[in-house]
Structure formats: C-alpha cells, structure tokens
Amino acid sequence: EVQLVQSGAEVKKPGESLRISCKGSGYSFTSYWISWVRQMPGKGLEWMGRIDPSDSYTNYSPSFQGHVTISADKSISTAYLQWSSLKASDTAMYYCARHRRHYDILTWGYYYYMDVWGKGTTVTVSS
Amino acid sequence: DIQMTQSPSTLSASVGDRVTITCRASQSISSWLAWYQQKPGKAPKLLIYKASSLESGVPSRFSGSGSGTEFTLTISSLQPDDFATYYCQQYNSSDWTFGQGTKVEIK
C-alpha cells in the first residue's frame, strides 16, 4: 500500500526552530515529487513548495520562499519541512503529498498532480 | 500565478440531489485540473484528474468536465458520505494553486 506517514503534532514557541517529516512507503520514493501544503485553521489549501527526491531539486511558492526549507533524504525515503524561526502565524496543519506524473503527447510535456496525501502534522506556535 | 475561483463557497443540498460546483481559472490551463474532497480533520482525497478522469476507487456518481478556464464537478446523486469540502487545483504550471473550496452542507 502506498503511504505517506507524517510526524506527530508539535507545540512550539515563537522563534524556535522545527523540522517535520513525511516518510514514503510502498513505492519508489525517488520516482515521485513530494509537495508540502499548508492549511490554516478553518481555511483552504495552500501549496508551499515541492522537492524531487531523486536530486533534491526544489521550487517554492513565492508566498513561502525564504520562510521554509524543504529537503529530502532518499536513503530513508523521507521528506522534510523546516523552519528556522517560527511565528504564531505558522500555526496550521501541514500536509505532504505525492505527485503522480502525467505525460501529454500533444505538448510533449509532463504534468504533475497530487495523488496520495499524508494525514497531516499539526503545528501550534504559541508563547 | 494562476488564480482559481470556485463557486459557490457553500452549497446546501439533500441526499439524492444533483450537485454542481464550478471552478474558473484566471488563464487557460487546458485540462490540467484536479478535484479533491476533504472531510473535517482529514487529508484531502483525489477524486478527479485531467479535468474528467475518475481516480481509481472513486464512485461513478462523481464526474468532472471542462477545459480552458471553466470546469465543473458534478455529483449525480448526493450521498451522506459526500458532505464535505471540495477543492479544485490547477497543475498547468509548477506553481500549483487551489480554489478556495466549496463546502457541501446538509439542507
């Protein structure tokens, strides 16, 4: 069974650092990109950034560039999302999601959509 | 970046109703659109990809249509398990964006 297993809930203070994880199983981890998606309390889904675990290439949403870092350790099939200095506004649920690749013969291009999601990690930042 | 706008934001319906949710893109995304269902406290679940392709295991009462900038998700006969929030998402570019969501409530 394909699964993304995320680390447990975190409670932190403003200014602290944090790294949460997402471990893939049941598939070839390096064959699929992983994205991180934020959901603030009572709000919608926001794409933060993605990583290609095969070479650790990343790209970020402009809204999150410079505020978080995405990394991966392919030897243990795990992707990470980290903050160096948390703010109260980082309080949210964070999901990782795997990207399935779709090849389009008309454009000769690849397109990637999110097919499998982790259950989420709740991050609470409060003094 | 590409903006995605869903309507309505909230929809009240009864079991057995036919339900339609609309998603509009700020520019053409061809057919590179996915639909997700999210229940409270749960992760999103993929329903539809490439605008109209049903994900394996998803009931056939769900269907998607559209291309370019206008898309719809239809539930042909609403079931109790379908009360949830639905999101569209474009994947035309490597800067994925979601609609704001449509909550389907019990009437």
PDB file of C-alpha atoms in Angstrom:
ATOM      1  CA  GLU A   1       0.000   0.000   0.000  1.00  0.00           C
ATOM      2  CA  VAL A   2       1.301   3.434  -0.930  1.00  0.00           C
ATOM      3  CA  GLN A   3       1.540   5.618   2.170  1.00  0.00           C
ATOM      4  CA  LEU A   4       2.967   8.907   3.338  1.00  0.00           C
ATOM      5  CA  VAL A   5       3.430   8.828   7.102  1.00  0.00           C
ATOM      6  CA  GLN A   6       3.903  12.202   8.754  1.00  0.00           C
ATOM      7  CA  SER A   7       5.486  13.009  12.086  1.00  0.00           C
ATOM      8  CA  GLY A   8       3.393  13.893  15.110  1.00  0.00           C
ATOM      9  CA  ALA A   9       1.879  17.118  16.337  1.00  0.00           C
ATOM     10  CA  GLU A  10       4.218  19.850  17.517  1.00  0.00           C
ATOM     11  CA  VAL A  11       3.804  22.684  20.018  1.00  0.00           C
ATOM     12  CA  LYS A  12       6.485  25.343  19.825  1.00  0.00           C
ATOM     13  CA  LYS A  13       7.233  28.873  20.971  1.00  0.00           C
ATOM     14  CA  PRO A  14       7.817  31.823  18.625  1.00  0.00           C
ATOM     15  CA  GLY A  15      11.416  31.979  17.491  1.00  0.00           C
ATOM     16  CA  GLU A  16      12.039  28.256  17.866  1.00  0.00           C
ATOM     17  CA  SER A  17      13.123  26.038  15.002  1.00  0.00           C
ATOM     18  CA  LEU A  18      11.249  22.983  13.798  1.00  0.00           C
ATOM     19  CA  ARG A  19      11.527  20.182  11.274  1.00  0.00           C
ATOM     20  CA  ILE A  20       8.612  17.894  10.422  1.00  0.00           C
ATOM     21  CA  SER A  21       8.839  14.781   8.306  1.00  0.00           C
ATOM     22  CA  CYS A  22       6.995  12.722   5.714  1.00  0.00           C
ATOM     23  CA  LYS A  23       8.070   9.124   5.091  1.00  0.00           C
ATOM     24  CA  GLY A  24       7.034   7.372   1.905  1.00  0.00           C
ATOM     25  CA  SER A  25       6.437   3.652   1.676  1.00  0.00           C
ATOM     26  CA  GLY A  26       5.002   1.157  -0.784  1.00  0.00           C
ATOM     27  CA  TYR A  27       6.525   2.842  -3.829  1.00  0.00           C
ATOM     28  CA  SER A  28       9.827   4.058  -5.264  1.00  0.00           C
ATOM     29  CA  PHE A  29      10.409   7.227  -3.258  1.00  0.00           C
ATOM     30  CA  THR A  30      12.775   8.792  -5.789  1.00  0.00           C
ATOM     31  CA  SER A  31      10.297   8.395  -8.661  1.00  0.00           C
ATOM     32  CA  TYR A  32       7.736  10.893  -7.371  1.00  0.00           C
ATOM     33  CA  TRP A  33       7.953  14.528  -6.331  1.00  0.00           C
ATOM     34  CA  ILE A  34       6.713  15.485  -2.854  1.00  0.00           C
ATOM     35  CA  SER A  35       4.927  18.749  -2.086  1.00  0.00           C
ATOM     36  CA  TRP A  36       4.022  20.421   1.197  1.00  0.00           C
ATOM     37  CA  VAL A  37       0.620  22.068   1.599  1.00  0.00           C
ATOM     38  CA  ARG A  38      -0.494  24.379   4.409  1.00  0.00           C
ATOM     39  CA  GLN A  39      -3.994  24.624   5.821  1.00  0.00           C
ATOM     40  CA  MET A  40      -4.506  27.313   8.411  1.00  0.00           C
ATOM     41  CA  PRO A  41      -7.349  26.809  10.899  1.00  0.00           C
ATOM     42  CA  GLY A  42     -10.689  26.989   9.113  1.00  0.00           C
ATOM     43  CA  LYS A  43      -9.061  27.941   5.809  1.00  0.00           C
ATOM     44  CA  GLY A  44      -8.240  26.436   2.421  1.00  0.00           C
ATOM     45  CA  LEU A  45      -5.245  24.651   0.950  1.00  0.00           C
ATOM     46  CA  GLU A  46      -2.045  26.485   0.012  1.00  0.00           C
ATOM     47  CA  TRP A  47       0.818  24.922  -1.908  1.00  0.00           C
ATOM     48  CA  MET A  48       4.149  25.753  -0.264  1.00  0.00           C
ATOM     49  CA  GLY A  49       6.806  24.030  -2.321  1.00  0.00           C
ATOM     50  CA  ARG A  50       7.973  20.730  -3.726  1.00  0.00           C
ATOM     51  CA  ILE A  51      11.045  18.575  -3.954  1.00  0.00           C
ATOM     52  CA  ASP A  52      12.272  15.964  -6.390  1.00  0.00           C
ATOM     53  CA  PRO A  53      13.745  13.343  -4.030  1.00  0.00           C
ATOM     54  CA  SER A  54      15.974  11.929  -6.775  1.00  0.00           C
ATOM     55  CA  ASP A  55      18.160  15.049  -6.884  1.00  0.00           C
ATOM     56  CA  SER A  56      16.701  17.270  -4.115  1.00  0.00           C
ATOM     57  CA  TYR A  57      15.735  19.976  -6.625  1.00  0.00           C
ATOM     58  CA  THR A  58      13.157  22.268  -5.044  1.00  0.00           C
ATOM     59  CA  ASN A  59      10.812  25.043  -6.062  1.00  0.00           C
ATOM     60  CA  TYR A  60       8.730  27.165  -3.755  1.00  0.00           C
ATOM     61  CA  SER A  61       5.611  29.247  -3.883  1.00  0.00           C
ATOM     62  CA  PRO A  62       6.594  32.939  -3.797  1.00  0.00           C
ATOM     63  CA  SER A  63       4.453  33.187  -0.645  1.00  0.00           C
ATOM     64  CA  PHE A  64       6.724  30.769   1.208  1.00  0.00           C
ATOM     65  CA  GLN A  65      10.113  31.283  -0.452  1.00  0.00           C
ATOM     66  CA  GLY A  66      12.665  32.192   2.203  1.00  0.00           C
ATOM     67  CA  HIS A  67      10.354  31.289   5.101  1.00  0.00           C
ATOM     68  CA  VAL A  68      10.664  27.500   4.968  1.00  0.00           C
ATOM     69  CA  THR A  69      13.105  24.921   3.660  1.00  0.00           C
ATOM     70  CA  ILE A  70      12.163  21.646   2.014  1.00  0.00           C
ATOM     71  CA  SER A  71      14.659  18.800   1.919  1.00  0.00           C
ATOM     72  CA  ALA A  72      14.747  15.034   1.485  1.00  0.00           C
ATOM     73  CA  ASP A  73      16.852  12.054   2.490  1.00  0.00           C
ATOM     74  CA  LYS A  74      16.307   9.424  -0.169  1.00  0.00           C
ATOM     75  CA  SER A  75      18.234   6.811   1.816  1.00  0.00           C
ATOM     76  CA  ILE A  76      15.351   6.717   4.302  1.00  0.00           C
ATOM     77  CA  SER A  77      12.548   7.765   1.900  1.00  0.00           C
ATOM     78  CA  THR A  78      11.752  10.857   3.917  1.00  0.00           C
ATOM     79  CA  ALA A  79      10.976  14.458   3.015  1.00  0.00           C
ATOM     80  CA  TYR A  80      11.187  17.346   5.457  1.00  0.00           C
ATOM     81  CA  LEU A  81       9.742  20.786   6.006  1.00  0.00           C
ATOM     82  CA  GLN A  82      11.633  23.066   8.322  1.00  0.00           C
ATOM     83  CA  TRP A  83      11.520  26.495   9.875  1.00  0.00           C
ATOM     84  CA  SER A  84      14.450  28.324  11.455  1.00  0.00           C
ATOM     85  CA  SER A  85      12.333  30.776  13.427  1.00  0.00           C
ATOM     86  CA  LEU A  86       8.648  30.046  13.937  1.00  0.00           C
ATOM     87  CA  LYS A  87       5.941  32.692  14.179  1.00  0.00           C
ATOM     88  CA  ALA A  88       2.467  32.451  15.632  1.00  0.00           C
ATOM     89  CA  SER A  89       1.145  32.759  12.081  1.00  0.00           C
ATOM     90  CA  ASP A  90       2.796  29.400  11.244  1.00  0.00           C
ATOM     91  CA  THR A  91       0.116  27.678  13.331  1.00  0.00           C
ATOM     92  CA  ALA A  92      -1.555  25.335  10.864  1.00  0.00           C
ATOM     93  CA  MET A  93      -1.962  21.793   9.625  1.00  0.00           C
ATOM     94  CA  TYR A  94       0.751  20.769   7.170  1.00  0.00           C
ATOM     95  CA  TYR A  95       0.257  18.009   4.624  1.00  0.00           C
ATOM     96  CA  CYS A  96       2.745  16.283   2.390  1.00  0.00           C
ATOM     97  CA  ALA A  97       1.519  14.944  -0.922  1.00  0.00           C
ATOM     98  CA  ARG A  98       2.992  12.779  -3.661  1.00  0.00           C
ATOM     99  CA  HIS A  99       2.868  13.914  -7.277  1.00  0.00           C
ATOM    100  CA  ARG A 100       1.803  11.490  -9.986  1.00  0.00           C
ATOM    101  CA  ARG A 101       3.316  12.275 -13.369  1.00  0.00           C
ATOM    102  CA  HIS A 102       1.192  12.515 -16.492  1.00  0.00           C
ATOM    103  CA  TYR A 103       2.751  12.671 -19.962  1.00  0.00           C
ATOM    104  CA  ASP A 104       0.913  14.607 -22.631  1.00  0.00           C
ATOM    105  CA  ILE A 105       1.751  13.514 -26.184  1.00  0.00           C
ATOM    106  CA  LEU A 106       0.322  16.710 -27.671  1.00  0.00           C
ATOM    107  CA  THR A 107       2.624  19.069 -25.791  1.00  0.00           C
ATOM    108  CA  TRP A 108       5.432  16.566 -25.180  1.00  0.00           C
ATOM    109  CA  GLY A 109       5.305  17.716 -21.604  1.00  0.00           C
ATOM    110  CA  TYR A 110       4.910  16.246 -18.149  1.00  0.00           C
ATOM    111  CA  TYR A 111       2.234  17.406 -15.736  1.00  0.00           C
ATOM    112  CA  TYR A 112       2.152  16.593 -12.052  1.00  0.00           C
ATOM    113  CA  TYR A 113      -0.847  16.306  -9.763  1.00  0.00           C
ATOM    114  CA  MET A 114      -1.122  15.222  -6.133  1.00  0.00           C
ATOM    115  CA  ASP A 115      -2.473  11.698  -5.799  1.00  0.00           C
ATOM    116  CA  VAL A 116      -1.525  10.477  -2.317  1.00  0.00           C
ATOM    117  CA  TRP A 117      -1.557  12.612   0.827  1.00  0.00           C
ATOM    118  CA  GLY A 118      -0.194  12.188   4.312  1.00  0.00           C
ATOM    119  CA  LYS A 119      -2.585  12.563   7.255  1.00  0.00           C
ATOM    120  CA  GLY A 120      -1.092  15.881   8.239  1.00  0.00           C
ATOM    121  CA  THR A 121       1.014  17.344  11.036  1.00  0.00           C
ATOM    122  CA  THR A 122      -0.467  19.969  13.323  1.00  0.00           C
ATOM    123  CA  VAL A 123       1.943  22.735  14.258  1.00  0.00           C
ATOM    124  CA  THR A 124       0.956  25.096  17.054  1.00  0.00           C
ATOM    125  CA  VAL A 125       3.132  28.126  17.770  1.00  0.00           C
ATOM    126  CA  SER A 126       2.252  29.979  20.941  1.00  0.00           C
ATOM    127  CA  SER A 127       4.053  31.777  23.704  1.00  0.00           C
TER     128      SER A 127
ATOM    129  CA  ASP B   1       0.456  32.851 -10.876  1.00  0.00           C
ATOM    130  CA  ILE B   2      -2.833  31.296 -11.925  1.00  0.00           C
ATOM    131  CA  GLN B   3      -5.826  32.141  -9.716  1.00  0.00           C
ATOM    132  CA  MET B   4      -8.570  29.580  -9.197  1.00  0.00           C
ATOM    133  CA  THR B   5     -12.072  30.701  -8.199  1.00  0.00           C
ATOM    134  CA  GLN B   6     -14.785  28.292  -7.075  1.00  0.00           C
ATOM    135  CA  SER B   7     -18.490  28.889  -6.787  1.00  0.00           C
ATOM    136  CA  PRO B   8     -20.484  28.663  -4.705  1.00  0.00           C
ATOM    137  CA  SER B   9     -18.499  28.872  -1.464  1.00  0.00           C
ATOM    138  CA  THR B  10     -21.230  26.950   0.354  1.00  0.00           C
ATOM    139  CA  LEU B  11     -23.932  24.733  -1.039  1.00  0.00           C
ATOM    140  CA  SER B  12     -26.881  23.286   0.880  1.00  0.00           C
ATOM    141  CA  ALA B  13     -28.324  20.119  -0.596  1.00  0.00           C
ATOM    142  CA  SER B  14     -30.268  16.991   0.284  1.00  0.00           C
ATOM    143  CA  VAL B  15     -29.431  13.336  -0.140  1.00  0.00           C
ATOM    144  CA  GLY B  16     -30.255  12.344  -3.711  1.00  0.00           C
ATOM    145  CA  ASP B  17     -29.772  15.833  -5.150  1.00  0.00           C
ATOM    146  CA  ARG B  18     -27.654  16.523  -8.207  1.00  0.00           C
ATOM    147  CA  VAL B  19     -24.890  18.914  -7.212  1.00  0.00           C
ATOM    148  CA  THR B  20     -22.623  21.007  -9.443  1.00  0.00           C
ATOM    149  CA  ILE B  21     -19.569  23.013  -8.367  1.00  0.00           C
ATOM    150  CA  THR B  22     -17.831  25.417 -10.724  1.00  0.00           C
ATOM    151  CA  CYS B  23     -14.138  26.301 -10.877  1.00  0.00           C
ATOM    152  CA  ARG B  24     -12.704  29.077 -13.044  1.00  0.00           C
ATOM    153  CA  ALA B  25      -9.042  29.681 -13.861  1.00  0.00           C
ATOM    154  CA  SER B  26      -7.595  33.157 -14.438  1.00  0.00           C
ATOM    155  CA  GLN B  27      -5.950  31.883 -17.632  1.00  0.00           C
ATOM    156  CA  SER B  28      -6.189  28.770 -19.749  1.00  0.00           C
ATOM    157  CA  ILE B  29      -4.953  25.603 -18.073  1.00  0.00           C
ATOM    158  CA  SER B  30      -6.043  23.222 -20.840  1.00  0.00           C
ATOM    159  CA  SER B  31      -7.349  20.155 -18.960  1.00  0.00           C
ATOM    160  CA  TRP B  32      -4.771  20.212 -16.169  1.00  0.00           C
ATOM    161  CA  LEU B  33      -7.244  20.341 -13.304  1.00  0.00           C
ATOM    162  CA  ALA B  34      -7.816  18.076 -10.329  1.00  0.00           C
ATOM    163  CA  TRP B  35     -10.651  17.895  -7.794  1.00  0.00           C
ATOM    164  CA  TYR B  36     -10.211  16.878  -4.156  1.00  0.00           C
ATOM    165  CA  GLN B  37     -12.618  16.055  -1.356  1.00  0.00           C
ATOM    166  CA  GLN B  38     -11.779  16.940   2.221  1.00  0.00           C
ATOM    167  CA  LYS B  39     -13.711  15.906   5.311  1.00  0.00           C
ATOM    168  CA  PRO B  40     -13.210  17.620   8.684  1.00  0.00           C
ATOM    169  CA  GLY B  41      -9.950  16.585  10.325  1.00  0.00           C
ATOM    170  CA  LYS B  42      -8.894  14.518   7.330  1.00  0.00           C
ATOM    171  CA  ALA B  43      -6.445  14.895   4.478  1.00  0.00           C
ATOM    172  CA  PRO B  44      -7.692  15.794   1.002  1.00  0.00           C
ATOM    173  CA  LYS B  45      -8.565  12.882  -1.260  1.00  0.00           C
ATOM    174  CA  LEU B  46      -8.101  12.903  -5.030  1.00  0.00           C
ATOM    175  CA  LEU B  47     -11.376  12.464  -6.938  1.00  0.00           C
ATOM    176  CA  ILE B  48     -10.740  13.641 -10.495  1.00  0.00           C
ATOM    177  CA  TYR B  49      -7.616  14.415 -12.525  1.00  0.00           C
ATOM    178  CA  LYS B  50      -7.120  15.842 -16.009  1.00  0.00           C
ATOM    179  CA  ALA B  51     -10.485  17.561 -15.621  1.00  0.00           C
ATOM    180  CA  SER B  52     -12.600  14.465 -16.236  1.00  0.00           C
ATOM    181  CA  SER B  53     -10.639  11.311 -15.360  1.00  0.00           C
ATOM    182  CA  LEU B  54     -12.038   9.473 -12.353  1.00  0.00           C
ATOM    183  CA  GLU B  55      -9.441   8.315  -9.840  1.00  0.00           C
ATOM    184  CA  SER B  56      -9.479   4.589  -9.150  1.00  0.00           C
ATOM    185  CA  GLY B  57     -11.864   3.645  -6.381  1.00  0.00           C
ATOM    186  CA  VAL B  58     -13.907   6.855  -6.561  1.00  0.00           C
ATOM    187  CA  PRO B  59     -17.656   6.279  -7.015  1.00  0.00           C
ATOM    188  CA  SER B  60     -19.014   6.882 -10.506  1.00  0.00           C
ATOM    189  CA  ARG B  61     -21.535   9.435  -9.203  1.00  0.00           C
ATOM    190  CA  PHE B  62     -18.622  11.894  -9.302  1.00  0.00           C
ATOM    191  CA  SER B  63     -17.768  13.379 -12.676  1.00  0.00           C
ATOM    192  CA  GLY B  64     -15.748  16.293 -13.985  1.00  0.00           C
ATOM    193  CA  SER B  65     -15.872  18.323 -17.161  1.00  0.00           C
ATOM    194  CA  GLY B  66     -14.451  21.418 -18.793  1.00  0.00           C
ATOM    195  CA  SER B  67     -11.284  22.746 -20.363  1.00  0.00           C
ATOM    196  CA  GLY B  68      -9.509  26.038 -20.788  1.00  0.00           C
ATOM    197  CA  THR B  69     -10.754  28.246 -17.969  1.00  0.00           C
ATOM    198  CA  GLU B  70     -14.080  26.776 -16.851  1.00  0.00           C
ATOM    199  CA  PHE B  71     -14.613  23.451 -15.111  1.00  0.00           C
ATOM    200  CA  THR B  72     -17.326  21.652 -13.183  1.00  0.00           C
ATOM    201  CA  LEU B  73     -17.534  18.864 -10.650  1.00  0.00           C
ATOM    202  CA  THR B  74     -20.876  17.080 -10.575  1.00  0.00           C
ATOM    203  CA  ILE B  75     -22.221  14.640  -8.026  1.00  0.00           C
ATOM    204  CA  SER B  76     -25.127  12.919  -9.739  1.00  0.00           C
ATOM    205  CA  SER B  77     -26.949  11.771  -6.592  1.00  0.00           C
ATOM    206  CA  LEU B  78     -25.615  13.147  -3.330  1.00  0.00           C
ATOM    207  CA  GLN B  79     -24.935  10.524  -0.656  1.00  0.00           C
ATOM    208  CA  PRO B  80     -24.482  11.032   3.113  1.00  0.00           C
ATOM    209  CA  ASP B  81     -20.752  10.345   2.745  1.00  0.00           C
ATOM    210  CA  ASP B  82     -20.400  13.221   0.247  1.00  0.00           C
ATOM    211  CA  PHE B  83     -20.972  16.051   2.698  1.00  0.00           C
ATOM    212  CA  ALA B  84     -17.527  17.620   2.696  1.00  0.00           C
ATOM    213  CA  THR B  85     -15.470  20.461   1.244  1.00  0.00           C
ATOM    214  CA  TYR B  86     -14.329  20.230  -2.364  1.00  0.00           C
ATOM    215  CA  TYR B  87     -11.290  21.921  -3.870  1.00  0.00           C
ATOM    216  CA  CYS B  88     -10.166  22.349  -7.445  1.00  0.00           C
ATOM    217  CA  GLN B  89      -6.458  22.631  -8.226  1.00  0.00           C
ATOM    218  CA  GLN B  90      -4.629  23.578 -11.391  1.00  0.00           C
ATOM    219  CA  TYR B  91      -1.430  21.799 -12.361  1.00  0.00           C
ATOM    220  CA  ASN B  92      -0.725  23.510 -15.654  1.00  0.00           C
ATOM    221  CA  SER B  93       2.405  25.008 -14.141  1.00  0.00           C
ATOM    222  CA  SER B  94       4.827  24.010 -11.399  1.00  0.00           C
ATOM    223  CA  ASP B  95       3.174  26.578  -9.139  1.00  0.00           C
ATOM    224  CA  TRP B  96       0.128  24.630  -8.056  1.00  0.00           C
ATOM    225  CA  THR B  97      -2.861  26.668  -6.908  1.00  0.00           C
ATOM    226  CA  PHE B  98      -6.154  25.658  -5.307  1.00  0.00           C
ATOM    227  CA  GLY B  99      -9.583  27.145  -5.388  1.00  0.00           C
ATOM    228  CA  GLN B 100     -10.888  28.470  -2.077  1.00  0.00           C
ATOM    229  CA  GLY B 101     -13.134  25.456  -1.569  1.00  0.00           C
ATOM    230  CA  THR B 102     -16.850  24.675  -1.711  1.00  0.00           C
ATOM    231  CA  LYS B 103     -18.498  23.293   1.396  1.00  0.00           C
ATOM    232  CA  VAL B 104     -21.403  20.950   0.692  1.00  0.00           C
ATOM    233  CA  GLU B 105     -23.770  21.007   3.664  1.00  0.00           C
ATOM    234  CA  ILE B 106     -26.887  19.093   4.579  1.00  0.00           C
ATOM    235  CA  LYS B 107     -30.049  21.028   3.744  1.00  0.00           C
TER     236      LYS B 107
END
